[in-house]
Short mmCIF file of C-alpha atoms in Angstrom, two decimals:
data_model
loop_
_atom_site.label_atom_id
_atom_site.label_comp_id
_atom_site.label_asym_id
_atom_site.label_seq_id
_atom_site.Cartn_x
_atom_site.Cartn_y
_atom_site.Cartn_z
CA PRO A 15 -11.30 -4.17 -12.38
CA PHE A 16 -9.33 -2.08 -9.00
CA SER A 17 -12.45 -0.13 -9.41
CA TYR A 18 -14.90 -3.04 -8.10
CA ILE A 19 -16.11 -2.23 -4.43
CA GLY A 20 -17.17 -5.95 -3.57
CA GLU A 21 -14.51 -8.41 -1.93
CA GLY A 22 -14.46 -11.89 -2.64
CA VAL A 23 -16.88 -14.59 -4.11
CA LYS A 24 -18.80 -18.48 -2.95
CA GLY A 25 -16.42 -20.56 -4.09
CA PRO A 26 -19.65 -22.75 -5.69
CA ASP A 27 -21.63 -19.40 -7.01
CA LEU A 28 -19.07 -18.79 -9.03
CA GLN A 29 -18.60 -22.19 -10.56
CA ALA A 30 -22.62 -22.50 -11.03
CA PHE A 31 -21.93 -19.05 -12.52
CA TRP A 32 -19.74 -20.85 -14.91
CA GLN A 33 -21.55 -23.78 -15.62
CA GLY A 34 -24.33 -20.90 -16.90
CA LYS A 35 -26.67 -21.66 -13.55
CA THR A 36 -28.82 -18.82 -12.02
CA VAL A 37 -27.11 -17.72 -9.19
CA SER A 38 -28.99 -14.79 -6.83
CA GLY A 39 -26.94 -12.00 -5.62
CA PHE A 40 -23.66 -13.01 -7.39
CA PRO A 41 -22.20 -9.78 -8.04
CA ALA A 42 -21.20 -10.33 -12.15
CA ASP A 43 -23.24 -10.92 -14.91
CA ALA A 44 -20.28 -11.73 -17.25
CA LEU A 45 -16.63 -13.62 -16.96
CA PHE A 46 -13.74 -12.49 -19.54
CA LEU A 47 -10.86 -15.04 -19.87
CA ASP A 48 -8.34 -16.30 -22.83
CA GLY A 49 -8.78 -19.45 -24.52
CA SER A 50 -6.31 -21.16 -22.45
CA THR A 51 -7.34 -20.57 -19.25
CA LYS A 52 -11.17 -21.70 -20.60
CA ALA A 53 -9.33 -24.70 -21.95
CA ILE A 54 -7.78 -25.39 -18.53
CA ILE A 55 -11.11 -24.51 -16.47
CA GLU A 56 -13.34 -26.80 -18.36
CA LYS A 57 -11.38 -29.47 -17.49
CA VAL A 58 -12.26 -29.16 -14.09
CA TRP A 59 -15.80 -27.62 -14.27
CA GLY A 60 -17.37 -28.72 -17.43
CA PRO A 61 -18.01 -26.82 -20.48
CA ALA A 62 -18.10 -22.88 -19.67
CA SER A 63 -22.08 -21.16 -20.40
CA VAL A 64 -22.10 -19.50 -23.44
CA ASN A 65 -23.76 -16.63 -22.20
CA ASN A 66 -22.06 -16.23 -19.04
CA VAL A 67 -18.07 -16.53 -20.38
CA THR A 68 -16.39 -14.79 -22.85
CA VAL A 69 -12.80 -15.64 -24.47
CA LEU A 70 -10.72 -12.58 -25.53
CA SER A 71 -6.87 -12.45 -25.98
CA SER A 72 -5.19 -12.03 -23.00
CA GLU A 73 -3.37 -8.32 -23.77
CA GLU A 74 -7.46 -7.21 -24.39
CA ILE A 75 -9.03 -8.58 -21.04
CA LEU A 76 -8.08 -5.54 -18.87
CA ASN A 77 -9.20 -2.97 -20.30
CA LYS A 78 -12.62 -4.76 -21.62
CA THR A 79 -13.10 -5.77 -17.88
CA TRP A 80 -12.74 -1.67 -17.04
CA GLU A 81 -14.88 -0.81 -20.23
CA THR A 82 -17.78 -3.08 -19.25
CA GLU A 83 -20.44 -2.82 -15.87
CA LYS A 84 -20.01 -5.93 -13.77
CA THR A 85 -17.51 -7.92 -15.20
CA PHE A 86 -15.03 -10.45 -13.70
CA ALA A 87 -12.17 -12.03 -15.20
CA ILE A 88 -10.48 -14.87 -14.41
CA ILE A 89 -6.07 -14.96 -14.96
CA PRO A 90 -3.10 -16.72 -13.86
CA PHE A 91 -0.98 -15.06 -11.11
CA GLU A 92 1.52 -14.47 -13.10
CA GLN A 93 -0.29 -11.65 -15.26
CA LEU A 94 -1.26 -10.08 -12.32
CA GLU A 95 -0.86 -5.88 -12.38
CA PRO A 96 -2.28 -3.76 -9.83
CA ALA A 97 -5.05 -2.11 -12.24
CA TRP A 98 -6.81 -5.87 -11.03
CA LYS A 99 -8.86 -6.22 -7.93
CA VAL A 100 -7.74 -9.90 -6.57
CA LEU A 101 -11.42 -11.21 -5.43
CA ALA A 102 -10.88 -13.55 -2.38
CA ILE A 103 -12.98 -16.63 -3.17
CA ASP A 104 -14.11 -18.80 -0.20
CA GLY A 105 -12.10 -16.12 2.22
CA GLU A 106 -8.82 -17.03 -0.18
CA SER A 107 -7.19 -14.63 -2.05
CA PRO A 108 -3.63 -15.60 -3.79
CA VAL A 109 -1.88 -11.89 -2.98
CA GLN A 110 -2.20 -12.43 0.54
CA LYS A 111 1.02 -13.52 2.91
CA HIS A 112 -1.68 -16.61 4.72
CA PHE A 113 -3.09 -17.56 1.60
CA ASN A 114 -3.95 -21.43 1.79
CA SER A 115 -3.89 -22.60 -1.64
CA THR A 116 -5.60 -26.06 -1.30
CA GLU A 117 -8.87 -24.33 -0.27
CA TYR A 118 -8.66 -22.35 -3.14
CA ILE A 119 -10.80 -23.22 -5.89
CA LEU A 120 -8.77 -22.25 -8.79
CA ASN A 121 -6.09 -23.69 -7.70
CA ILE A 122 -6.16 -26.45 -10.66
CA PRO A 123 -3.58 -29.66 -10.21
CA PHE A 124 -1.36 -30.86 -13.08
CA SER A 125 1.07 -33.93 -13.48
CA PHE A 126 2.97 -35.15 -15.92
CA LEU A 127 2.85 -38.81 -17.97
CA GLY A 128 5.24 -39.82 -20.03
CA ASP A 129 9.04 -41.07 -20.43
CA GLN A 130 11.31 -39.76 -17.87
CA PRO A 131 14.19 -38.27 -19.72
CA GLU A 132 11.05 -35.82 -21.15
CA ILE A 133 9.44 -35.31 -17.71
CA ASP A 134 13.39 -34.25 -16.77
CA ALA A 135 13.75 -31.65 -19.13
CA LEU A 136 10.21 -29.98 -19.70
CA SER A 137 10.70 -30.01 -15.39
CA LEU A 138 13.81 -27.84 -16.14
CA LEU A 139 12.27 -26.09 -18.31
CA LEU A 140 10.34 -24.96 -16.29
CA GLU A 141 12.62 -24.21 -13.32
CA LYS A 142 14.06 -21.55 -15.99
CA ASP A 143 11.12 -19.58 -16.50
CA GLY A 144 10.98 -19.08 -12.51
CA TYR A 145 7.99 -21.84 -11.56
CA SER A 146 10.17 -24.63 -10.11
CA ASN A 147 10.66 -23.88 -5.65
CA GLY A 148 13.58 -26.12 -5.08
CA PHE A 149 11.99 -29.55 -4.09
CA THR A 150 8.52 -28.67 -3.32
CA PRO A 151 5.98 -29.10 -5.64
CA VAL A 152 6.36 -26.83 -9.44
CA SER A 153 3.91 -23.66 -8.97
CA ASN A 154 3.41 -19.99 -10.48
CA ARG A 155 2.75 -19.04 -7.48
CA SER A 156 5.58 -19.52 -4.52
CA ALA A 157 5.02 -18.03 -0.65
CA ASP A 158 9.49 -17.67 -0.94
CA LYS A 159 8.81 -14.78 -3.63
CA LEU A 160 6.15 -12.05 -2.02
CA THR A 161 6.47 -9.67 -0.10
CA THR A 162 3.69 -7.09 1.48
CA VAL A 163 4.12 -3.55 1.91
CA ILE A 164 2.27 -1.28 3.73
CA LEU A 165 2.22 3.06 3.71
CA THR A 166 0.52 4.76 5.81
CA GLY A 167 -0.21 8.47 6.12
CA VAL A 168 0.19 11.06 8.34
CA THR A 169 1.95 10.12 11.90
CA ALA A 170 2.69 13.16 15.09
CA LEU A 171 1.96 11.96 18.43
CA VAL A 172 1.48 15.12 19.58
CA ARG A 173 -1.40 17.29 21.58
CA GLY A 174 -4.65 14.99 21.46
CA THR A 175 -3.17 11.93 20.53
CA ALA A 176 -0.49 12.05 23.09
CA TYR A 177 -2.58 13.07 25.54
CA ILE A 178 -4.79 10.09 25.60
CA MET A 179 -1.53 7.78 24.80
CA GLU A 180 -0.62 9.02 28.24
CA THR A 181 -3.97 8.55 29.91
CA ARG A 182 -5.12 5.06 27.83
CA GLY A 183 -1.72 3.49 27.10
CA LEU A 184 0.87 4.45 25.04
CA THR A 185 0.04 1.79 22.38
CA TYR A 186 -3.57 2.48 22.31
CA PRO A 187 -3.84 3.60 19.11
CA ALA A 188 -2.92 0.58 17.81
CA ILE A 189 -5.49 -1.80 19.80
CA ASP A 190 -7.66 -2.53 16.56
CA ILE A 191 -5.30 -2.12 13.55
CA GLY A 192 -1.84 -3.39 14.74
CA ASP A 193 -1.94 -7.03 13.96
CA ILE A 194 -2.60 -5.77 10.08
CA LEU A 195 0.49 -3.17 10.17
CA ARG A 196 2.53 -5.99 11.73
CA ASP A 197 1.97 -8.57 9.82
CA ALA A 198 3.69 -6.45 6.27
CA ASP A 199 6.89 -7.41 5.36
CA ILE A 200 7.85 -3.97 5.37
CA LEU A 201 5.86 -1.61 7.46
CA HIS A 202 6.23 2.37 6.25
CA ILE A 203 5.78 5.33 8.91
CA SER A 204 5.65 8.88 7.89
CA ASN A 205 6.81 10.02 11.38
CA GLU A 206 6.41 14.15 10.82
CA VAL A 207 7.98 14.91 14.61
CA SER A 208 11.11 14.81 16.26
CA PHE A 209 11.36 13.31 19.78
CA ALA A 210 13.11 15.43 23.00
CA ASP A 211 13.64 14.81 26.63
CA THR A 212 12.33 18.55 26.73
CA CYS A 213 9.20 17.30 25.45
CA PRO A 214 6.58 19.20 27.38
CA ASP A 215 3.33 17.32 28.75
CA PRO A 216 0.68 17.11 25.85
CA TYR A 217 -2.48 18.89 25.87
CA LEU A 218 -6.01 18.39 24.36
CA ASN A 219 -6.72 21.97 23.68
CA LYS A 220 -5.49 22.68 19.83
CA ALA A 221 -5.53 26.59 20.77
CA ASN A 222 -2.09 26.44 22.89
CA ASP A 223 0.13 25.54 20.12
CA ALA A 224 -0.75 28.44 17.79
CA ASN A 225 2.27 28.44 16.30
CA LEU A 226 2.17 24.76 14.94
CA ILE A 227 5.57 23.60 17.06
CA PHE A 228 5.53 19.94 17.64
CA CYS A 229 7.71 17.62 19.81
CA SER A 230 6.98 13.54 21.18
CA LYS A 231 8.44 12.56 24.23
CA PRO A 232 10.80 9.78 23.99
CA GLU A 233 8.83 7.01 25.26
CA TYR A 234 6.33 7.06 22.68
CA ILE A 235 8.22 5.16 19.90
CA GLN A 236 6.86 2.17 21.98
CA LEU A 237 3.94 2.85 19.73
CA LEU A 238 6.07 2.86 16.39
CA GLU A 239 7.75 -0.09 18.39
CA ALA A 240 5.00 -2.03 19.06
CA ILE A 241 2.74 -1.77 15.15
CA GLY A 242 5.96 -3.62 13.44
CA THR A 243 8.02 -0.52 12.16
CA ASP A 244 10.87 -1.18 9.54
CA VAL A 245 10.87 2.20 7.54
CA VAL A 246 10.42 5.95 8.44
CA GLU A 247 9.81 8.72 6.36
CA LEU A 248 11.32 11.84 7.29
CA SER A 249 9.83 14.16 5.04
CA GLY A 250 7.32 16.21 7.17
CA ASP A 251 6.50 19.79 7.79
CA HIS A 252 7.16 19.49 11.24
CA PHE A 253 10.50 17.31 11.77
CA ARG A 254 12.85 20.13 12.32
CA ASP A 255 10.39 22.08 15.34
CA TRP A 256 12.24 21.32 18.24
CA GLY A 257 15.85 22.09 16.61
CA SER A 258 19.02 19.92 15.08
CA GLU A 259 19.44 18.18 18.64
CA ALA A 260 16.50 16.57 18.79
CA ILE A 261 16.61 15.32 15.52
CA LEU A 262 19.67 13.51 15.82
CA GLY A 263 18.78 12.19 18.91
CA THR A 264 15.29 10.83 16.91
CA LEU A 265 18.15 9.12 13.95
CA ASP A 266 20.30 7.80 16.68
CA MET A 267 16.69 6.41 18.14
CA TYR A 268 15.94 4.96 15.07
CA ASP A 269 19.06 3.77 14.17
CA ALA A 270 19.12 1.70 17.56
CA ARG A 271 16.22 0.04 16.70
CA GLY A 272 17.63 -1.48 13.16
CA TRP A 273 14.84 0.97 11.38
CA GLN A 274 15.39 2.78 7.93
CA TYR A 275 14.50 6.13 7.25
CA TYR A 276 14.69 8.83 4.55
CA GLY A 277 13.34 11.71 3.02
CA GLY A 278 15.25 13.34 5.58
CA GLY A 279 18.41 12.75 7.90
CA ARG A 280 21.76 14.64 9.67
CA ASN A 281 22.31 16.17 6.41
CA PHE A 282 20.73 16.76 2.83
CA ASN A 283 23.41 13.57 1.30
CA ASP A 284 22.01 11.54 4.47
CA GLY A 285 18.59 12.70 3.54
CA ILE A 286 18.36 11.97 0.06
CA GLN A 287 19.88 8.54 0.19
CA PRO A 288 16.98 5.68 -0.40
CA ALA A 289 16.25 3.04 2.64
CA ILE A 290 16.54 -0.09 0.67
CA PHE A 291 15.28 -4.09 1.37
CA ASN A 292 16.13 -7.27 -0.38
CA HIS A 293 13.07 -9.44 1.12
CA ASN A 294 12.13 -13.05 -0.66
CA GLY A 295 14.38 -11.37 -3.95
CA ASN A 296 11.88 -8.69 -4.01
CA LYS A 297 14.46 -4.89 -4.03
CA ILE A 298 12.26 -1.88 -2.87
CA ALA A 299 13.87 1.13 -2.77
CA PHE A 300 11.93 4.45 -1.09
CA PHE A 301 12.62 7.23 -2.01
CA GLY A 302 11.08 11.04 -0.26
CA CYS A 303 11.31 14.55 -0.47
CA ASN A 304 9.49 17.78 1.08
CA ALA A 305 7.77 19.34 -1.99
CA LYS A 306 6.34 22.39 0.13
CA GLN A 307 8.50 26.00 0.25
CA PRO A 308 12.14 25.64 1.25
CA GLY A 309 11.35 26.31 5.06
CA TYR A 310 9.87 23.64 6.23
CA ALA A 311 12.76 21.44 4.38
CA THR A 312 16.15 22.05 6.32
CA ALA A 313 18.47 19.65 5.65
CA SER A 314 21.74 21.27 3.99
CA THR A 315 25.18 20.17 3.30
CA THR A 316 25.57 20.42 7.16
CA ALA A 317 22.08 20.95 8.79
CA PRO A 318 19.64 18.09 9.78
CA GLY A 319 16.15 18.14 8.82
CA ALA A 320 13.66 17.23 6.12
CA VAL A 321 14.80 16.92 2.35
CA HIS A 322 13.35 19.51 0.42
CA CYS A 323 12.98 18.27 -3.19
CA ASP A 324 14.69 18.11 -6.34
CA MET A 325 12.92 16.10 -8.36
CA GLU A 326 15.73 16.19 -11.88
CA LEU A 327 18.43 15.29 -8.95
CA MET A 328 15.83 12.32 -7.47
CA ALA A 329 14.73 11.30 -10.66
CA GLU A 330 18.36 10.66 -11.85
CA GLN A 331 18.68 8.42 -8.42
CA VAL A 332 15.31 6.64 -8.79
CA LYS A 333 17.03 5.65 -12.39
CA ASN A 334 20.08 4.25 -10.94
CA ALA A 335 17.98 2.41 -8.39
CA ILE A 336 15.97 0.36 -11.18
CA GLU A 337 19.71 -0.13 -12.88
CA GLN A 338 20.68 -1.93 -9.72
CA GLY A 339 17.73 -3.58 -10.24
CA PHE A 340 15.49 -1.87 -7.72
CA LEU A 341 11.41 -1.17 -7.86
CA PRO A 342 11.31 2.65 -6.74
CA ILE A 343 8.42 3.59 -4.35
CA PHE A 344 8.63 7.37 -4.56
CA THR A 345 6.42 9.06 -1.50
CA PHE A 346 6.01 13.17 -0.83
CA GLN A 347 5.33 15.39 2.29
CA HIS A 348 3.22 17.28 -0.50
CA ILE A 349 0.62 20.53 -0.02
CA GLU A 350 -2.24 19.89 2.40
CA TYR A 351 -6.41 20.19 0.75
CA TYR A 352 -9.52 19.07 2.14
CA SER A 353 -11.32 17.43 -0.54
CA TYR A 354 -11.00 13.77 -2.32
CA GLY A 355 -9.59 14.84 -5.80
CA GLY A 356 -6.12 14.44 -6.68
CA SER A 357 -5.08 18.29 -7.03
CA PRO A 358 -3.28 19.61 -9.82
CA ALA A 359 -1.04 20.79 -7.84
CA LEU A 360 0.75 17.54 -6.53
CA GLN A 361 0.16 16.07 -10.54
CA SER A 362 3.27 17.15 -12.01
CA ASP A 363 5.59 16.32 -8.92
CA PHE A 364 3.41 12.77 -9.09
CA TYR A 365 4.18 12.04 -12.94
CA ARG A 366 7.53 13.26 -12.89
CA ALA A 367 8.20 10.83 -10.36
CA ALA A 368 6.19 7.86 -11.96
CA ASP A 369 8.25 8.84 -15.24
CA ALA A 370 11.11 8.26 -13.92
CA GLY A 371 10.34 4.62 -12.83
CA ALA A 372 8.78 5.04 -9.55
CA VAL A 373 5.94 1.53 -9.53
CA ILE A 374 4.26 3.31 -6.54
CA VAL A 375 3.75 7.02 -5.93
CA SER A 376 2.23 8.07 -2.62
CA GLY A 377 1.10 11.22 -0.85
CA SER A 378 2.24 10.79 2.82
CA GLN A 379 0.77 14.87 3.87
CA ALA A 380 -2.87 14.24 3.35
CA HIS A 381 -5.25 14.66 6.44
CA GLN A 382 -7.93 12.62 4.69
CA PRO A 383 -8.11 10.31 1.76
CA HIS A 384 -7.37 11.77 -1.85
CA ALA A 385 -7.66 10.46 -5.31
CA LEU A 386 -6.07 7.14 -6.84
CA GLU A 387 -4.77 7.31 -10.83
CA PHE A 388 -3.00 4.48 -12.37
CA TYR A 389 -0.17 6.66 -14.74
CA LYS A 390 1.50 4.69 -17.26
CA ASN A 391 3.12 1.92 -15.23
CA SER A 392 2.82 3.29 -11.85
CA PHE A 393 -0.17 3.57 -9.30
CA LEU A 394 -0.52 7.03 -7.54
CA HIS A 395 -2.45 7.58 -4.55
CA TYR A 396 -2.53 11.21 -3.40
CA GLY A 397 -3.08 11.20 0.05
CA LEU A 398 -4.04 8.72 2.61
CA GLY A 399 -5.05 10.36 5.28
CA ASN A 400 -4.11 9.97 8.85
CA LEU A 401 -2.44 7.64 10.47
CA PHE A 402 -2.10 8.70 14.30
CA PHE A 403 -2.98 12.32 14.51
CA ASP A 404 -5.99 14.36 16.57
CA GLN A 405 -7.85 15.64 13.79
CA TYR A 406 -10.77 13.66 14.83
CA ASP A 407 -12.92 16.46 15.16
CA GLU A 408 -11.97 18.35 12.35
CA GLY A 409 -14.87 17.32 9.65
CA PHE A 410 -15.93 13.31 8.85
CA ALA A 411 -13.09 13.64 6.30
CA THR A 412 -10.20 13.57 8.60
CA ARG A 413 -11.92 10.36 11.02
CA GLN A 414 -11.22 8.59 7.31
CA ALA A 415 -7.55 7.34 6.34
CA PHE A 416 -6.55 4.28 3.79
CA LEU A 417 -3.91 1.78 4.90
CA ASP A 418 -2.34 0.92 1.27
CA ARG A 419 -1.31 -2.64 1.08
CA HIS A 420 1.37 -3.62 -1.93
CA VAL A 421 2.25 -6.88 -3.02
CA PHE A 422 5.45 -7.27 -4.22
CA TYR A 423 6.05 -11.38 -6.24
CA ASN A 424 9.06 -11.74 -8.70
CA GLY A 425 10.13 -8.86 -8.73
CA LYS A 426 7.31 -6.81 -9.26
CA HIS A 427 4.36 -4.67 -8.09
CA VAL A 428 1.29 -7.05 -8.93
CA SER A 429 -1.41 -5.75 -6.18
CA THR A 430 -2.73 -3.25 -4.59
CA GLU A 431 -5.24 -3.36 -1.67
CA LEU A 432 -6.74 -0.44 0.04
CA ILE A 433 -7.87 -1.30 4.17
CA PRO A 434 -10.35 1.73 4.98
CA ILE A 435 -9.54 2.80 8.52
CA MET A 436 -11.65 5.49 10.21
CA PHE A 437 -10.97 7.62 13.71
CA ILE A 438 -13.24 6.62 17.11
CA ASP A 439 -11.21 9.41 18.95
CA LEU A 440 -8.23 11.67 18.92
CA ALA A 441 -6.20 8.80 18.80
CA ARG A 442 -7.62 5.09 18.02
CA THR A 443 -8.61 3.64 14.26
CA ARG A 444 -10.28 1.03 13.72
CA LEU A 445 -11.22 -0.94 10.58
CA MET A 446 -14.08 0.55 8.91
CA THR A 447 -17.39 -1.04 8.47
CA GLU A 448 -19.05 -2.46 5.22
CA GLU A 449 -21.23 0.72 5.55
CA GLU A 450 -18.48 2.85 5.95
CA LYS A 451 -16.11 1.17 3.09
CA ILE A 452 -18.68 1.82 0.74
CA TYR A 453 -19.33 5.31 1.61
CA LEU A 454 -15.88 6.06 1.29
CA LEU A 455 -14.50 3.78 -1.50
CA ASN A 456 -16.98 5.33 -3.73
CA LYS A 457 -16.16 9.06 -2.92
CA VAL A 458 -13.10 8.25 -3.71
CA PHE A 459 -13.21 6.26 -7.03
CA THR A 460 -15.56 8.72 -8.32
CA ALA A 461 -13.07 11.31 -7.27
CA SER A 462 -10.64 9.53 -9.67
CA GLY A 463 -12.82 9.60 -12.48
CA TRP A 464 -13.99 5.59 -12.27
#
């Protein structure tokens, strides 16, 4: 289940557990699977242990696994959905882009024997079901149907973050996590602040910004370039801090780099348009808005800025995107709070976005990690924490954050990986240690009611 904190198992241990042998430290007490999967694996591993392996219908495996402690499941790749956590085996996972199937113990080969006309007919049936990939071997997992999207939290290249960038290098904040961000097929950045030629030098003393009026120097965009930004969310509170000229200049900078944006724009109509992508056959549309008081969102028919949430209008847009074959991702700039749980103040809007059909609903406003929820057919994450923002000295929770790596396959959201990161100063994050990761996941999963 998604609520499991571990990352993977060793192939020989899994096979030995299947056969009923004693495996020291194996993290599960039972394996669930359906009868078809059991029959296939028995062809290569021998009879399943009656004590360790339980056969269930494919429809009940997910719920039973969530309800039963220390239980794993083995399912076919095409049955994946986000409420599962895909565990690596010997470091290999089929939801990773660089998956090596030849090294994967649950890669089961098959072949046809028979008369050629019957084999050709069967091959055509498989192609119609999406199991074929041109002239390469038939498989139910083809790399050219997979798309990865990384959603991130708050970015504001100001104050202490900007000061350290100027003293240690403009790409310093991403030294440790840059490769992970660049590896995404689509990288989302929620940049709350406009770039401006008139932006003054940054400072470390937060007492200097009692009014919280932010800007970033134009050269700071080098950090966003270096991490492989593809789409920028503009729903942030501080997008208009430096005025209309800075907003329009910032949008010109994004356009010049071929980056899409949403959640704000040159005017209200521009800002409510989704950012749309078609990658490996996965059609993805990003929607977003600012759900705070209208003063934070100034986009109008004539003025640029962030877009204030009109949930009735945006729900219609989400539904229209679905009719055109898109998978909607909805991100909010919402009310900020400092606890791990999911705030009721956010839930109503998150549910409305999910009810409209958004497959992922995510909070971009959070300065610390928040709870998660599976609601109907949607994955909800109420807040990821900061990506690049200087709250290192404002409490332990504001040093923690997530990168959410979402996997789409063959026109469906199939998996999500939480990548926990930790700030080491006012600007730079790194991957969490195992101990830090277990601590955070326990906090967040408990707050999620898991």
